[in-house]
C-alpha positions as a Python dict, from the first residue, in 0.01 Angstrom:
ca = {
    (1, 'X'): (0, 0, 0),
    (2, 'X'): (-282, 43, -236),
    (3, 'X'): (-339, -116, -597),
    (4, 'X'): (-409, 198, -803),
    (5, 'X'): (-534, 194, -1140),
    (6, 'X'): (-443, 526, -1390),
    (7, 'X'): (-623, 567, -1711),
    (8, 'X'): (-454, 759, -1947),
    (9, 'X'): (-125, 686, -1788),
    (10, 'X'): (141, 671, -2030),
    (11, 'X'): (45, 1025, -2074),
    (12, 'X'): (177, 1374, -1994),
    (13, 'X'): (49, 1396, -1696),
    (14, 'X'): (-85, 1018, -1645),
    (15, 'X'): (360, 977, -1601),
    (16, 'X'): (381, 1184, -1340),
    (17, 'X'): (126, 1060, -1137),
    (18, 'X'): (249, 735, -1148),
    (19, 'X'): (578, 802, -1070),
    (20, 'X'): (420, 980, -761),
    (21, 'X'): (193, 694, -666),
    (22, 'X'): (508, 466, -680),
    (23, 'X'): (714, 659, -441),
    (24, 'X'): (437, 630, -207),
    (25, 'X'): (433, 317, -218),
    (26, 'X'): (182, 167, -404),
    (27, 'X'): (81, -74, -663),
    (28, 'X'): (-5, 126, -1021),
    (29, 'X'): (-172, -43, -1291),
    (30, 'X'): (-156, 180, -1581),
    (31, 'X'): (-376, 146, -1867),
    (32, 'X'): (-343, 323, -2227),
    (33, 'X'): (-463, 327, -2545),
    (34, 'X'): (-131, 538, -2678),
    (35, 'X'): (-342, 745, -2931),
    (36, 'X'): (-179, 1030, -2710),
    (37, 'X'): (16, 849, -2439),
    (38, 'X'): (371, 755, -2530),
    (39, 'X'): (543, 471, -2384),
    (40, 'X'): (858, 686, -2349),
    (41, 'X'): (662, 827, -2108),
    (42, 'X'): (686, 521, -1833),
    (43, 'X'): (1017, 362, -2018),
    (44, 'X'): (1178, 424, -1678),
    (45, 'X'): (895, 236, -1494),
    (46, 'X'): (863, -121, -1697),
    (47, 'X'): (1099, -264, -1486),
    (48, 'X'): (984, -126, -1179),
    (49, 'X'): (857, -451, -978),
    (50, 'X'): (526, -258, -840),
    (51, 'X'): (411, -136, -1171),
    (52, 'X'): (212, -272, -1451),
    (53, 'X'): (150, -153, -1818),
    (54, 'X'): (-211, -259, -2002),
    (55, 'X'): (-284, -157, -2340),
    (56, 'X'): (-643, -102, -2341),
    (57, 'X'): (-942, 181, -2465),
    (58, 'X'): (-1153, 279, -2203),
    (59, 'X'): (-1454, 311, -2425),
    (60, 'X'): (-1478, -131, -2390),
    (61, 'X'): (-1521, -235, -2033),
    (62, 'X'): (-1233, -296, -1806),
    (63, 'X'): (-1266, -584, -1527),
    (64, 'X'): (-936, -569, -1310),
    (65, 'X'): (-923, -546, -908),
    (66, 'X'): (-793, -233, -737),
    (67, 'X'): (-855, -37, -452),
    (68, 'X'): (-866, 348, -621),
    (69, 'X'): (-892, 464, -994),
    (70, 'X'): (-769, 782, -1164),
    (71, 'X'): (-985, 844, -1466),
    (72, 'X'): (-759, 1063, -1664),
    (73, 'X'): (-755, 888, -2019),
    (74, 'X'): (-880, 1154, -2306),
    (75, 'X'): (-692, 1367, -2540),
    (76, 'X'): (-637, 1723, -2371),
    (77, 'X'): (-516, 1924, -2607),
    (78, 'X'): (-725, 2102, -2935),
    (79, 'X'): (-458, 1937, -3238),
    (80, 'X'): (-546, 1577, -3058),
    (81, 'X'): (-930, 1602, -2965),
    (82, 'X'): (-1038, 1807, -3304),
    (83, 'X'): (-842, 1504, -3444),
    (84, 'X'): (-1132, 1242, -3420),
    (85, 'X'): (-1357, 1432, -3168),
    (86, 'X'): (-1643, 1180, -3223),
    (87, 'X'): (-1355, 926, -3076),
    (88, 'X'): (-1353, 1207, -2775),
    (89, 'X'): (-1671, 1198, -2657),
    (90, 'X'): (-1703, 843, -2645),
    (91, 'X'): (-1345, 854, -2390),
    (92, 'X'): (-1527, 1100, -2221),
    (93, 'X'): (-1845, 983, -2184),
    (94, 'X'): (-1832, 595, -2258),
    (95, 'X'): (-1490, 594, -2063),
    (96, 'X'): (-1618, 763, -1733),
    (97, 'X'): (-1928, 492, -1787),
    (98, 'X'): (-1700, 225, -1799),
    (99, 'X'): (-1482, 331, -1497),
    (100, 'X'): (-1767, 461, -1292),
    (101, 'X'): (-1915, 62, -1298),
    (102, 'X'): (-1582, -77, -1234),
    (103, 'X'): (-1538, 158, -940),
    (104, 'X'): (-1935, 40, -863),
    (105, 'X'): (-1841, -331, -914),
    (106, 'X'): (-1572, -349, -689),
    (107, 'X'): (-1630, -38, -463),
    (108, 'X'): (-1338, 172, -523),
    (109, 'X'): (-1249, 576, -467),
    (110, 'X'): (-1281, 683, -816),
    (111, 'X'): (-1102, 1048, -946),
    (112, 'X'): (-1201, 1172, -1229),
    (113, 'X'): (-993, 1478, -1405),
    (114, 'X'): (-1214, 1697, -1516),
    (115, 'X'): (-1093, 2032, -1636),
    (116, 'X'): (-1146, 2433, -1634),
    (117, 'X'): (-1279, 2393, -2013),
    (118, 'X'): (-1648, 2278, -1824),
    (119, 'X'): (-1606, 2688, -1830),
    (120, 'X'): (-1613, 2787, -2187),
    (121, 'X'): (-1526, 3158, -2277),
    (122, 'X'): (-1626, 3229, -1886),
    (123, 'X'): (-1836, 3556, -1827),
    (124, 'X'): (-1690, 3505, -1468),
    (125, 'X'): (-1323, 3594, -1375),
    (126, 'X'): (-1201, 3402, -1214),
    (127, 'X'): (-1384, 3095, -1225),
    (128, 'X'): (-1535, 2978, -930),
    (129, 'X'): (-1639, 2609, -889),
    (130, 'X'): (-1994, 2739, -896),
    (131, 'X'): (-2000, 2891, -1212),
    (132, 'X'): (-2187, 2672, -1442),
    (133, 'X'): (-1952, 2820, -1745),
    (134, 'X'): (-2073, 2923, -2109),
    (135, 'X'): (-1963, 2668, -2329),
    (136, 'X'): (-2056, 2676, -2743),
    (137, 'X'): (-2263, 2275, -2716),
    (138, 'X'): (-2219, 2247, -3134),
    (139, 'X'): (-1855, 2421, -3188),
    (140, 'X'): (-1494, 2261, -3277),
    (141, 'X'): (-1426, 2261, -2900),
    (142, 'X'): (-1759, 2096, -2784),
    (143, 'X'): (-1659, 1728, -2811),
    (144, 'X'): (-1395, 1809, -2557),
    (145, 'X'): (-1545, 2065, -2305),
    (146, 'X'): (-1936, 1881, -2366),
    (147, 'X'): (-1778, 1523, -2323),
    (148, 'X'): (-1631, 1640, -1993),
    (149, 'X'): (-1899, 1863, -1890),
    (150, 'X'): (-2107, 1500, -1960),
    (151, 'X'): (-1891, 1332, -1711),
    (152, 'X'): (-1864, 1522, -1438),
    (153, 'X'): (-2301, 1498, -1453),
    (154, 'X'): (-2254, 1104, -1472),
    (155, 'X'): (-2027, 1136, -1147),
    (156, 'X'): (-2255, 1329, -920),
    (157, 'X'): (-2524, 1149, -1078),
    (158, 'X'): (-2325, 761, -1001),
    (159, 'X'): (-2251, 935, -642),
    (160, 'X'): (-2629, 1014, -558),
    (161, 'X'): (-2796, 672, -727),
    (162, 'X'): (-2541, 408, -632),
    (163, 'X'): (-2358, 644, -323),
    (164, 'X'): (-2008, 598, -506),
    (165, 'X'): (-1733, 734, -345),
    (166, 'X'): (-1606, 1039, -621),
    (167, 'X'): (-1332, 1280, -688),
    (168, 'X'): (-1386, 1567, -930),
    (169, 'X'): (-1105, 1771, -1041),
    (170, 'X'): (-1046, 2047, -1261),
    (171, 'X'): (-744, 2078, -1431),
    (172, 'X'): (-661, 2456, -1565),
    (173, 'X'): (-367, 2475, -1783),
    (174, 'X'): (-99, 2229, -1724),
    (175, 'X'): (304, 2201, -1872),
    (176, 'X'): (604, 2042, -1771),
    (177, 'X'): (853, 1806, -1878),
    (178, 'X'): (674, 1501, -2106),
    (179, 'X'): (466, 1723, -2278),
    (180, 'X'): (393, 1619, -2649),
    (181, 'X'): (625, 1842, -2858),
    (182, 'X'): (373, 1842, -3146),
    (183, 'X'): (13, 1888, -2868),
    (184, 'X'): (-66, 2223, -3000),
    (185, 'X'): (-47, 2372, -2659),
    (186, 'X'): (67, 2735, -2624),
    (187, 'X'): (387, 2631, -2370),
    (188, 'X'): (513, 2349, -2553),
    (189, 'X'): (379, 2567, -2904),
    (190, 'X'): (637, 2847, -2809),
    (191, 'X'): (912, 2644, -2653),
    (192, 'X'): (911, 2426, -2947),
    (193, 'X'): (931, 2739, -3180),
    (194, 'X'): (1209, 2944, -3012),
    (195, 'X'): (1436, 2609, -3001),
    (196, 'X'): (1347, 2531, -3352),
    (197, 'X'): (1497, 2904, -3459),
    (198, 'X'): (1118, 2969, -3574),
    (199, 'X'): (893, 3245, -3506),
    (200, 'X'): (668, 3235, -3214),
    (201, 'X'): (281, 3226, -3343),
    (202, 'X'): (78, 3401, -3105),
    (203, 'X'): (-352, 3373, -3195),
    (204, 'X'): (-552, 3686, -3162),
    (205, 'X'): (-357, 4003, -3044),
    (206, 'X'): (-188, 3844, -2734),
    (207, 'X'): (-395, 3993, -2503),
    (208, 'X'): (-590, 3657, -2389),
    (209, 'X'): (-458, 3531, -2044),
    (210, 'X'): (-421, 3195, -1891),
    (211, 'X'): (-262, 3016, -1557),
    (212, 'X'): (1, 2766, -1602),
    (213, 'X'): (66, 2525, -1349),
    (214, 'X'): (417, 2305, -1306),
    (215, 'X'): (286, 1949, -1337),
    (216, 'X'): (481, 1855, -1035),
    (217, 'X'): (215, 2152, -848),
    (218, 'X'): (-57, 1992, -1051),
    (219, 'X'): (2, 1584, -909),
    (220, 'X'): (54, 1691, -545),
    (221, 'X'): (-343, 1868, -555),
    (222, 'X'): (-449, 1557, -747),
    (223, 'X'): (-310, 1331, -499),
    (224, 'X'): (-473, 1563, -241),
    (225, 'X'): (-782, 1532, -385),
    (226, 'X'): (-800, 1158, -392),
    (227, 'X'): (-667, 1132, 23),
    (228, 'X'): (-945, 1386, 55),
    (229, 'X'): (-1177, 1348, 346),
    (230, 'X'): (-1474, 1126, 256),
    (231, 'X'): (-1751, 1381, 217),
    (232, 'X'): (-1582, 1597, -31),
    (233, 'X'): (-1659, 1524, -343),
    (234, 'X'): (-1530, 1792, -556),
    (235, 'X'): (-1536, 1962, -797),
    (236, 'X'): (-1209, 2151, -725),
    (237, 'X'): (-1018, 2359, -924),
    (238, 'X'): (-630, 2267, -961),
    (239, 'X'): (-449, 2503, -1091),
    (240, 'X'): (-175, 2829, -1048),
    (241, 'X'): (-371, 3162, -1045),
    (242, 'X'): (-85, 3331, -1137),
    (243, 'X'): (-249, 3515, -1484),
    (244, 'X'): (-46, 3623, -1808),
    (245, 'X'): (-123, 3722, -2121),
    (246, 'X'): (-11, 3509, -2442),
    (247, 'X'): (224, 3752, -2517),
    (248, 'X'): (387, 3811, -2128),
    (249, 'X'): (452, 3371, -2208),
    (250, 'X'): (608, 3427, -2519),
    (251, 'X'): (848, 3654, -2389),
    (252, 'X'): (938, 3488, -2114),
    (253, 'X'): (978, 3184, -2352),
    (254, 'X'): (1254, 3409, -2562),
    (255, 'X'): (1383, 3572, -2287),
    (256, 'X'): (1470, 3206, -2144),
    (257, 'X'): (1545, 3003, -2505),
    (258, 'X'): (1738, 3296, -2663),
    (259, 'X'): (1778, 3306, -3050),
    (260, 'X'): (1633, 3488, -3325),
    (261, 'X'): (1285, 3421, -3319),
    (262, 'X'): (1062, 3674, -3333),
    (263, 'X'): (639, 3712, -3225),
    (264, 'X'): (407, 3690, -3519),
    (265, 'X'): (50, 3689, -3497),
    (266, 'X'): (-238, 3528, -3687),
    (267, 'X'): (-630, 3500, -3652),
    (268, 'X'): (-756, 3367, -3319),
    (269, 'X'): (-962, 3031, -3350),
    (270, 'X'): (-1375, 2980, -3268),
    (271, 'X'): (-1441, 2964, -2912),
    (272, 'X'): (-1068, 3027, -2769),
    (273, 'X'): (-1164, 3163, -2432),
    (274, 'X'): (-1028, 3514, -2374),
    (275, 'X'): (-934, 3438, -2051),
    (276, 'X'): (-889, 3204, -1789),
    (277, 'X'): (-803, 3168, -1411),
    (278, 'X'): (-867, 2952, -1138),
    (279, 'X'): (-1011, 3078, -849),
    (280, 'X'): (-836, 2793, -547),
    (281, 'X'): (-978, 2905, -248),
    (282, 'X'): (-1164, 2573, -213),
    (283, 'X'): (-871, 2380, -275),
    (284, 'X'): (-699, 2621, 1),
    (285, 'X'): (-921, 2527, 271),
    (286, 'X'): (-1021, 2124, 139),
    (287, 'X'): (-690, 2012, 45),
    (288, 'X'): (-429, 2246, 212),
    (289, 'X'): (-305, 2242, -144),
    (290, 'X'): (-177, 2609, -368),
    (291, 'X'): (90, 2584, -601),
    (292, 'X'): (490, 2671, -548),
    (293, 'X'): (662, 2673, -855),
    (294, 'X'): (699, 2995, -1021),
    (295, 'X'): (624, 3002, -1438),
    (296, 'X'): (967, 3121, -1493),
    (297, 'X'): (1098, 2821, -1243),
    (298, 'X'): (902, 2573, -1480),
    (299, 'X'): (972, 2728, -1769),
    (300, 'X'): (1324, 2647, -1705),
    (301, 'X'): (1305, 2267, -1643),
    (302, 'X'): (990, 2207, -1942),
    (303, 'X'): (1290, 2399, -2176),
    (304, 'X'): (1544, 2182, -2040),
    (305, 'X'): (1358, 1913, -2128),
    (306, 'X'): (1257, 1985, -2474),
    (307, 'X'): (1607, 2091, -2565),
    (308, 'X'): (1696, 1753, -2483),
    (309, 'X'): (1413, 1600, -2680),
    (310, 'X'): (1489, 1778, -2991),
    (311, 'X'): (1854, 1781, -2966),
    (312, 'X'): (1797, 2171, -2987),
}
């Protein structure tokens, strides 16, 4: 049994993790502002004798005793970073300060969830972990994909000066049950739409592509990751290379929800990569980790779950 300590974990996918880390066995401190978290989220776990809730920002310092850390507090999703993005930065970059001396202090495993954003609008397809990306440094999307692009650099950089023991993940596009129904991300976006009887809003022509990965795919490579051998540092990209289009989702969406709703389209926004897939052959032969849930398979439970949530 370990004492674990998630950042971000009353969170979409902060939850799941610490539902996971529970059923192994473990001790899990979770600690959240709830700018984005929800304490719905880990309702189920309050009573749960091995598991503690802290409300706390990660941007002040954090002095608590545990064996491993799972950096994963920051807004992920455009609506909730553009919100206050000067506040995202500082999660990114003050946060993984902050958690990088803890994990110093007391000598702990540290993970830090980084994600495929470190790519930009990629010239590269797919992306490779050694693709340094092409990200805009002074556009709408910079105080999320510079902030994390800053913290991977101060984990490599903790790991050779102080010989910390490091994780680096990154996270391509995520969705399950527990996703924000307001996050502004395209699965939840459409799912949300189709229940609601409205039309589904697709940006640009529909042609962009990304990989979705179930969140239950998503924890088990995280939790790889961190049980990783001891000279692997990462970064690895977690994610389902399974590619479709915007529009190939929002059918699938329909096809699934039913209704009326039809597929309207409107302007894309600045710096919305065209496309985007992981490229897991590391994660293959590091972790013994590749995803098994098919979109349609998740796309079943995350609608279940959202018609339950709205009543829909």
């Amino acid at each position: 049994m370990k004492r674990i300590l998630v950042t971000g974990g009353s969170g979409f996918l902060g939850s799941h993790l610490c539902d996971q880390l529970l059923a192994e066995g473990n001790e899990v401190l979770c600690v959240d502002n709830y700018f984005t978290g929800r304490r719905e989220n880990i309702a189920h776990l309050l009573q749960h004798p091995r598991f503690e809730a802290m409300r706390h920002d990660v941007t002040f310092p954090l002095f608590v005793e545990v064996d491993q850390i799972y950096n994963l507090a920051c807004p992920a999703s455009p609506v909730h970073y553009q919100f206050d993005p000067v506040q995202t930065t500082k999660t990114s970059v003050i946060g993984a300060i902050n958690m990088l001396g803890l994990a110093k202090r007391i000598k702990a495993r540290i993970l830090q969830a980084s994600t495929s954003e470190v790519y930009g609008d990629p010239e590269v397809h797919p992306q490779a972990e050694d693709y340094w990306g092409r990200v805009n440094p002074i556009g709408i999307r910079s105080c999320y994909d510079e902030g994390k692009r800053c913290a991977e650099t101060l984990f490599f950089d903790y790991h050779r000066q102080h010989r910390l023991d490091i994780k680096v993940m990154r996270i391509f596009n995520t969705y399950g049950p527990r996703m924000h129904p307001n996050d502004g991300r395209v699965v939840s976006n459409f799912i949300v739409q189709a229940l609601s009887g409205d039309d589904i809003t697709i940006y640009g022509d529909g042609s962009q592509t990304r990989s979705f990965c179930y969140v239950d795919d998503l924890i088990s490579g995280m939790v790889a990751l961190m049980k990783s051998r001891d000279d692997f540092t990462g970064p690895v990209n977690i994610g389902n290379p399974g590619e479709f289009t915007m529009l190939e989702l929002a059918e699938k969406v329909l096809k699934q929800v039913g209704g009326t709703s039809k597929i309207t389209f409107r302007p894309l926004p600045q710096d919305d990569p065209k496309q985007r897939q992981p490229d897991i052959s590391l994660a293959k032969s590091e972790l013994g980790w590749e995803p098994r849930v098919a979109l349609e398979d998740g796309l079943q439970e995350t609608i279940a779950y959202f018609r339950s949530l709205l009543n829909a």
